[in-house]
Amino acid sequence: MKFFVDTAETDQIAELNDLGMVDGVTTNPSLILKSGRDILDVTREIADMVAGPVSAEVVALKADDMIAEGRKLAKIADNIAVKVPLTWDGLKACKVLSGEGNMVNVTLCFSANQALLAAKAGATFISPFIGRLDDINLDGMDLIADIRTIYDNYGFDTEILAASIRTVNHAYQAAMIGADVMTAPPAVIKKMAEHPLTNQGLETFMADWAKTGQQIL
Ligand code: G3P
């Protein structure tokens, strides 16, 4: 499973990137706002740092305007994936931008039918939002599983990018179902390393080691 980091905070991306945990980065208008940075500047900095795809989202609502914005964003670096919303205009923009050889991430996906349309429009990535479905008492994992089945039924090579990952359990379940990629905030990725039995075991080892009176260095 590929790990994308869902943030525009460059220091946090750098820390995970140094560990080899970053296969790509996703941003959106809310994350750009949170960063307080200019979209072109921060996207360029991230794309220089990370080898994999860096998603940068258009903000226009009409296809022609999305295409113009997407072309501008794609010029930032070779590893930009243009992010477009899953609307009819977004699908039109996806078709044109992917046809021009750009990676396209179709975002704000909440149904399997939407994911099917995105694949037919040439999306490189489809981003189903798990957490936001859970927020309204639906099971985001059912959507991931449905898209996996449909894409496998017909051999679509659009990658399932599990997004709006909020918990370590989301990460685990998305991996079990076979999402190609997950994008998660840095805190969730770091939390995946934690287990109470690891901490408990380490405490015992440290206590016993102190009793030996030995040192390794
Ligand atoms: O990748 C999409 C993500 O940024 C949305 O996450 O937590 O705002 O639903 P969230």
PDB file of C-alpha atoms in Angstrom, residues 13-162:
ATOM      1  CA  ILE A  13       6.231  15.950   5.245  1.00  0.00           C
ATOM      2  CA  ALA A  14      10.037  16.174   5.486  1.00  0.00           C
ATOM      3  CA  GLU A  15      10.129  14.160   8.740  1.00  0.00           C
ATOM      4  CA  LEU A  16       8.129  11.276   7.260  1.00  0.00           C
ATOM      5  CA  ASN A  17       9.886  11.525   3.910  1.00  0.00           C
ATOM      6  CA  ASP A  18      13.260  10.993   5.622  1.00  0.00           C
ATOM      7  CA  LEU A  19      11.852   7.713   6.977  1.00  0.00           C
ATOM      8  CA  GLY A  20      10.801   6.532   3.520  1.00  0.00           C
ATOM      9  CA  MET A  21       7.125   6.720   4.526  1.00  0.00           C
ATOM     10  CA  VAL A  22       6.032   9.187   1.856  1.00  0.00           C
ATOM     11  CA  ASP A  23       4.979   7.866  -1.545  1.00  0.00           C
ATOM     12  CA  GLY A  24       3.131  11.087  -2.330  1.00  0.00           C
ATOM     13  CA  VAL A  25       1.299  14.062  -0.836  1.00  0.00           C
ATOM     14  CA  THR A  26      -2.280  15.312  -1.076  1.00  0.00           C
ATOM     15  CA  THR A  27      -3.428  18.857  -0.454  1.00  0.00           C
ATOM     16  CA  ASN A  28      -6.756  20.616  -0.747  1.00  0.00           C
ATOM     17  CA  PRO A  29      -7.960  24.231  -0.316  1.00  0.00           C
ATOM     18  CA  SER A  30      -8.547  23.710   3.425  1.00  0.00           C
ATOM     19  CA  LEU A  31      -5.018  22.370   3.928  1.00  0.00           C
ATOM     20  CA  ILE A  32      -3.559  25.278   1.928  1.00  0.00           C
ATOM     21  CA  LEU A  33      -5.493  27.665   4.189  1.00  0.00           C
ATOM     22  CA  LYS A  34      -4.158  25.876   7.269  1.00  0.00           C
ATOM     23  CA  SER A  35      -0.575  26.159   5.994  1.00  0.00           C
ATOM     24  CA  GLY A  36      -0.893  29.922   5.521  1.00  0.00           C
ATOM     25  CA  ARG A  37       1.241  29.558   2.370  1.00  0.00           C
ATOM     26  CA  ASP A  38       0.772  30.547  -1.270  1.00  0.00           C
ATOM     27  CA  ILE A  39      -0.529  27.506  -3.188  1.00  0.00           C
ATOM     28  CA  LEU A  40       2.040  27.730  -5.981  1.00  0.00           C
ATOM     29  CA  ASP A  41       4.980  28.217  -3.597  1.00  0.00           C
ATOM     30  CA  VAL A  42       4.097  25.490  -1.155  1.00  0.00           C
ATOM     31  CA  THR A  43       3.158  23.004  -3.878  1.00  0.00           C
ATOM     32  CA  ARG A  44       6.496  23.628  -5.618  1.00  0.00           C
ATOM     33  CA  GLU A  45       8.388  23.099  -2.367  1.00  0.00           C
ATOM     34  CA  ILE A  46       6.556  19.834  -1.663  1.00  0.00           C
ATOM     35  CA  ALA A  47       6.977  18.576  -5.231  1.00  0.00           C
ATOM     36  CA  ASP A  48      10.731  19.249  -5.023  1.00  0.00           C
ATOM     37  CA  MET A  49      10.991  17.318  -1.763  1.00  0.00           C
ATOM     38  CA  VAL A  50       8.893  14.255  -2.616  1.00  0.00           C
ATOM     39  CA  ALA A  51       9.471  11.926  -5.554  1.00  0.00           C
ATOM     40  CA  GLY A  52       5.883  10.680  -5.863  1.00  0.00           C
ATOM     41  CA  PRO A  53       2.643  12.370  -6.918  1.00  0.00           C
ATOM     42  CA  VAL A  54       1.697  15.641  -5.224  1.00  0.00           C
ATOM     43  CA  SER A  55      -1.995  16.473  -5.538  1.00  0.00           C
ATOM     44  CA  ALA A  56      -2.895  20.132  -6.029  1.00  0.00           C
ATOM     45  CA  GLU A  57      -6.579  20.977  -6.240  1.00  0.00           C
ATOM     46  CA  VAL A  58      -8.352  23.273  -8.685  1.00  0.00           C
ATOM     47  CA  VAL A  59     -10.911  25.678  -7.239  1.00  0.00           C
ATOM     48  CA  ALA A  60     -12.930  26.587 -10.340  1.00  0.00           C
ATOM     49  CA  LEU A  61     -16.360  25.030 -10.783  1.00  0.00           C
ATOM     50  CA  LYS A  62     -16.698  25.100 -14.582  1.00  0.00           C
ATOM     51  CA  ALA A  63     -14.818  22.551 -16.687  1.00  0.00           C
ATOM     52  CA  ASP A  64     -12.997  25.083 -18.878  1.00  0.00           C
ATOM     53  CA  ASP A  65     -11.783  27.010 -15.858  1.00  0.00           C
ATOM     54  CA  MET A  66     -10.760  23.807 -14.073  1.00  0.00           C
ATOM     55  CA  ILE A  67      -8.773  22.792 -17.128  1.00  0.00           C
ATOM     56  CA  ALA A  68      -6.986  26.164 -17.224  1.00  0.00           C
ATOM     57  CA  GLU A  69      -6.179  25.962 -13.506  1.00  0.00           C
ATOM     58  CA  GLY A  70      -5.134  22.335 -13.839  1.00  0.00           C
ATOM     59  CA  ARG A  71      -2.729  23.146 -16.657  1.00  0.00           C
ATOM     60  CA  LYS A  72      -1.172  25.885 -14.534  1.00  0.00           C
ATOM     61  CA  LEU A  73      -0.832  23.610 -11.492  1.00  0.00           C
ATOM     62  CA  ALA A  74       0.610  20.801 -13.630  1.00  0.00           C
ATOM     63  CA  LYS A  75       3.358  23.124 -14.829  1.00  0.00           C
ATOM     64  CA  ILE A  76       4.705  23.445 -11.264  1.00  0.00           C
ATOM     65  CA  ALA A  77       6.509  20.089 -11.534  1.00  0.00           C
ATOM     66  CA  ASP A  78       6.406  16.760 -13.342  1.00  0.00           C
ATOM     67  CA  ASN A  79       5.004  14.974 -10.277  1.00  0.00           C
ATOM     68  CA  ILE A  80       1.867  17.095  -9.864  1.00  0.00           C
ATOM     69  CA  ALA A  81      -1.464  15.270  -9.853  1.00  0.00           C
ATOM     70  CA  VAL A  82      -4.240  17.724 -10.644  1.00  0.00           C
ATOM     71  CA  LYS A  83      -7.116  17.276  -8.218  1.00  0.00           C
ATOM     72  CA  VAL A  84     -10.627  17.907  -9.510  1.00  0.00           C
ATOM     73  CA  PRO A  85     -13.966  17.442  -7.723  1.00  0.00           C
ATOM     74  CA  LEU A  86     -16.341  14.645  -8.631  1.00  0.00           C
ATOM     75  CA  THR A  87     -18.890  16.768 -10.457  1.00  0.00           C
ATOM     76  CA  TRP A  88     -19.923  16.516 -14.093  1.00  0.00           C
ATOM     77  CA  ASP A  89     -17.634  19.457 -14.887  1.00  0.00           C
ATOM     78  CA  GLY A  90     -14.866  17.802 -12.868  1.00  0.00           C
ATOM     79  CA  LEU A  91     -15.227  14.637 -14.960  1.00  0.00           C
ATOM     80  CA  LYS A  92     -14.970  16.697 -18.158  1.00  0.00           C
ATOM     81  CA  ALA A  93     -11.816  18.347 -16.821  1.00  0.00           C
ATOM     82  CA  CYS A  94     -10.461  14.931 -15.796  1.00  0.00           C
ATOM     83  CA  LYS A  95     -10.933  13.594 -19.318  1.00  0.00           C
ATOM     84  CA  VAL A  96      -9.125  16.538 -20.924  1.00  0.00           C
ATOM     85  CA  LEU A  97      -6.309  16.837 -18.371  1.00  0.00           C
ATOM     86  CA  SER A  98      -5.607  13.097 -18.285  1.00  0.00           C
ATOM     87  CA  GLY A  99      -5.743  13.030 -22.084  1.00  0.00           C
ATOM     88  CA  GLU A 100      -2.968  15.616 -22.085  1.00  0.00           C
ATOM     89  CA  GLY A 101      -0.796  13.237 -20.058  1.00  0.00           C
ATOM     90  CA  ASN A 102      -1.392  14.682 -16.597  1.00  0.00           C
ATOM     91  CA  MET A 103      -2.060  12.639 -13.480  1.00  0.00           C
ATOM     92  CA  VAL A 104      -5.560  13.436 -12.236  1.00  0.00           C
ATOM     93  CA  ASN A 105      -6.941  12.785  -8.754  1.00  0.00           C
ATOM     94  CA  VAL A 106     -10.744  12.914  -8.662  1.00  0.00           C
ATOM     95  CA  THR A 107     -11.757  13.941  -5.170  1.00  0.00           C
ATOM     96  CA  LEU A 108     -14.870  14.181  -2.991  1.00  0.00           C
ATOM     97  CA  CYS A 109     -16.071  10.722  -4.041  1.00  0.00           C
ATOM     98  CA  PHE A 110     -18.913   9.335  -1.936  1.00  0.00           C
ATOM     99  CA  SER A 111     -20.410   6.581  -4.104  1.00  0.00           C
ATOM    100  CA  ALA A 112     -19.283   3.604  -6.168  1.00  0.00           C
ATOM    101  CA  ASN A 113     -21.084   4.976  -9.229  1.00  0.00           C
ATOM    102  CA  GLN A 114     -19.096   8.209  -8.952  1.00  0.00           C
ATOM    103  CA  ALA A 115     -15.904   6.125  -8.799  1.00  0.00           C
ATOM    104  CA  LEU A 116     -16.960   4.201 -11.911  1.00  0.00           C
ATOM    105  CA  LEU A 117     -17.456   7.455 -13.835  1.00  0.00           C
ATOM    106  CA  ALA A 118     -14.079   8.783 -12.705  1.00  0.00           C
ATOM    107  CA  ALA A 119     -12.317   5.641 -13.941  1.00  0.00           C
ATOM    108  CA  LYS A 120     -14.042   5.944 -17.316  1.00  0.00           C
ATOM    109  CA  ALA A 121     -12.963   9.606 -17.501  1.00  0.00           C
ATOM    110  CA  GLY A 122      -9.332   8.524 -17.146  1.00  0.00           C
ATOM    111  CA  ALA A 123      -8.658   9.325 -13.467  1.00  0.00           C
ATOM    112  CA  THR A 124      -5.266   8.269 -12.167  1.00  0.00           C
ATOM    113  CA  PHE A 125      -6.613   8.279  -8.600  1.00  0.00           C
ATOM    114  CA  ILE A 126     -10.101   8.187  -7.120  1.00  0.00           C
ATOM    115  CA  SER A 127     -10.425   9.640  -3.620  1.00  0.00           C
ATOM    116  CA  PRO A 128     -13.322   8.204  -1.599  1.00  0.00           C
ATOM    117  CA  PHE A 129     -13.671  10.139   1.685  1.00  0.00           C
ATOM    118  CA  ILE A 130     -13.998   7.568   4.456  1.00  0.00           C
ATOM    119  CA  GLY A 131     -14.147   9.804   7.523  1.00  0.00           C
ATOM    120  CA  ARG A 132     -16.819  12.067   6.115  1.00  0.00           C
ATOM    121  CA  LEU A 133     -19.085   9.071   5.421  1.00  0.00           C
ATOM    122  CA  ASP A 134     -18.500   7.850   8.970  1.00  0.00           C
ATOM    123  CA  ASP A 135     -19.460  11.366  10.134  1.00  0.00           C
ATOM    124  CA  ILE A 136     -22.989  10.811   8.805  1.00  0.00           C
ATOM    125  CA  ASN A 137     -23.232   7.287  10.188  1.00  0.00           C
ATOM    126  CA  LEU A 138     -22.414   5.455   6.942  1.00  0.00           C
ATOM    127  CA  ASP A 139     -19.549   2.980   6.613  1.00  0.00           C
ATOM    128  CA  GLY A 140     -16.778   4.457   4.491  1.00  0.00           C
ATOM    129  CA  MET A 141     -15.138   1.037   4.267  1.00  0.00           C
ATOM    130  CA  ASP A 142     -18.146  -0.393   2.434  1.00  0.00           C
ATOM    131  CA  LEU A 143     -17.477   2.189  -0.266  1.00  0.00           C
ATOM    132  CA  ILE A 144     -13.796   1.237  -0.526  1.00  0.00           C
ATOM    133  CA  ALA A 145     -14.776  -2.436  -0.835  1.00  0.00           C
ATOM    134  CA  ASP A 146     -17.415  -1.691  -3.506  1.00  0.00           C
ATOM    135  CA  ILE A 147     -14.996   0.363  -5.603  1.00  0.00           C
ATOM    136  CA  ARG A 148     -12.344  -2.369  -5.268  1.00  0.00           C
ATOM    137  CA  THR A 149     -14.827  -4.944  -6.583  1.00  0.00           C
ATOM    138  CA  ILE A 150     -15.992  -2.785  -9.489  1.00  0.00           C
ATOM    139  CA  TYR A 151     -12.492  -1.767 -10.579  1.00  0.00           C
ATOM    140  CA  ASP A 152     -11.307  -5.385 -10.389  1.00  0.00           C
ATOM    141  CA  ASN A 153     -14.390  -6.632 -12.270  1.00  0.00           C
ATOM    142  CA  TYR A 154     -13.501  -4.504 -15.263  1.00  0.00           C
ATOM    143  CA  GLY A 155      -9.735  -4.117 -14.963  1.00  0.00           C
ATOM    144  CA  PHE A 156      -9.708  -0.344 -14.438  1.00  0.00           C
ATOM    145  CA  ASP A 157      -6.246   0.826 -13.503  1.00  0.00           C
ATOM    146  CA  THR A 158      -7.448   3.927 -11.630  1.00  0.00           C
ATOM    147  CA  GLU A 159      -5.898   3.682  -8.174  1.00  0.00           C
ATOM    148  CA  ILE A 160      -8.138   3.745  -5.102  1.00  0.00           C
ATOM    149  CA  LEU A 161      -6.808   6.472  -2.838  1.00  0.00           C
ATOM    150  CA  ALA A 162      -8.526   6.076   0.530  1.00  0.00           C
TER     151      ALA A 162
END
